[in-house]
Amino acid sequence: FGLGRMLRTQFFVLLHPFLKFHIAGLASGEMAYLGLLGRLHECFSEMKALRKAHGSNRSLGCFRRSVILFLDEAETTLHPGWQQELVRIVIWYVETFTRGLSVHVVFASHSPMLLSDIPKGNVCFVSDRASASDCERLRDTFGANVFDLYRMPFQVRCGVLGSFSKLKLNELLDKYGTDEMAPLAGPIDRRIGSLFGDPMIHDYLKKNGLTED
């Protein structure tokens, strides 16, 4: 076991929550990637060391070739632009630094950015809102438009709008949903109607006198 290894595992775990590292000039997404790749490199380096030290020990046969790399919501702290790079960077790392190992990568994710880089046959949908028919109707995910993936019933409940803006839109339509009522819209309601950025919604509200312009 060794004193050095004991100190590293016990002492570092004790102090780890208080240690924060930052490299000047790197964005938070770059720091997140650096941390991820650093942890991967440490894990695979230790595995290679174990294989080398115990290569003839059958009880450690699991260290010889096959590895399951499980990444649980690794995109959580990443900007959407960095999320688009995650699958590519992980594959690059595995292909470059884990030669001699058979690595199976499993992503657990809520991000359509990652889903667009995974073939449908390699995707397992887990949701209390998605039925088997929902998944069957889904077209191939690989190379799919991420905005289409966002609109899947088990990805986004409120369609293409935020929940609050959808609430305000429904309030306007319920309050001034007829031609007779639209001219009665007050200045605050017209101002709210003018805020909607979706061209189709804005044009509809404007046509019905529910905007300031």
PDB file of N, CA and C in Angstrom, residues 1 6 11 23 39 85 111 156-157 169 189:
ATOM      1  N   PHE A   1       0.849  -1.200   0.000  1.00  0.00           N
ATOM      2  CA  PHE A   1       0.000   0.000   0.000  1.00  0.00           C
ATOM      3  C   PHE A   1       0.877   1.239   0.000  1.00  0.00           C
ATOM      4  N   MET A   6      -1.053   6.175   0.832  1.00  0.00           N
ATOM      5  CA  MET A   6      -1.996   6.434   1.917  1.00  0.00           C
ATOM      6  C   MET A   6      -2.197   7.924   2.109  1.00  0.00           C
ATOM      7  N   PHE A  11      -5.109  12.111   2.778  1.00  0.00           N
ATOM      8  CA  PHE A  11      -4.841  13.520   3.040  1.00  0.00           C
ATOM      9  C   PHE A  11      -5.475  14.398   1.973  1.00  0.00           C
ATOM     10  N   ILE A  23      -6.373  28.892 -13.731  1.00  0.00           N
ATOM     11  CA  ILE A  23      -5.303  29.317 -14.631  1.00  0.00           C
ATOM     12  C   ILE A  23      -5.748  30.585 -15.320  1.00  0.00           C
ATOM     13  N   ARG A  39      -8.679  14.417 -14.734  1.00  0.00           N
ATOM     14  CA  ARG A  39      -9.172  13.279 -13.953  1.00  0.00           C
ATOM     15  C   ARG A  39      -9.131  11.994 -14.774  1.00  0.00           C
ATOM     16  N   GLU A  85     -18.927  20.313 -28.080  1.00  0.00           N
ATOM     17  CA  GLU A  85     -17.598  19.753 -28.285  1.00  0.00           C
ATOM     18  C   GLU A  85     -17.326  18.528 -27.411  1.00  0.00           C
ATOM     19  N   SER A 111     -28.776  16.805 -22.257  1.00  0.00           N
ATOM     20  CA  SER A 111     -28.447  17.808 -23.265  1.00  0.00           C
ATOM     21  C   SER A 111     -28.645  17.307 -24.687  1.00  0.00           C
ATOM     22  N   VAL A 156     -38.367  19.003 -23.457  1.00  0.00           N
ATOM     23  CA  VAL A 156     -38.890  20.315 -23.084  1.00  0.00           C
ATOM     24  C   VAL A 156     -40.406  20.224 -22.995  1.00  0.00           C
ATOM     25  N   ARG A 157     -40.950  20.588 -21.853  1.00  0.00           N
ATOM     26  CA  ARG A 157     -42.391  20.470 -21.650  1.00  0.00           C
ATOM     27  C   ARG A 157     -43.161  21.603 -22.312  1.00  0.00           C
ATOM     28  N   LEU A 169     -48.259  34.872 -22.610  1.00  0.00           N
ATOM     29  CA  LEU A 169     -48.923  34.793 -23.907  1.00  0.00           C
ATOM     30  C   LEU A 169     -50.343  34.260 -23.745  1.00  0.00           C
ATOM     31  N   ASP A 189     -50.369  45.752 -21.111  1.00  0.00           N
ATOM     32  CA  ASP A 189     -50.548  44.527 -21.881  1.00  0.00           C
ATOM     33  C   ASP A 189     -49.942  44.665 -23.271  1.00  0.00           C
TER      34      ASP A 189
END
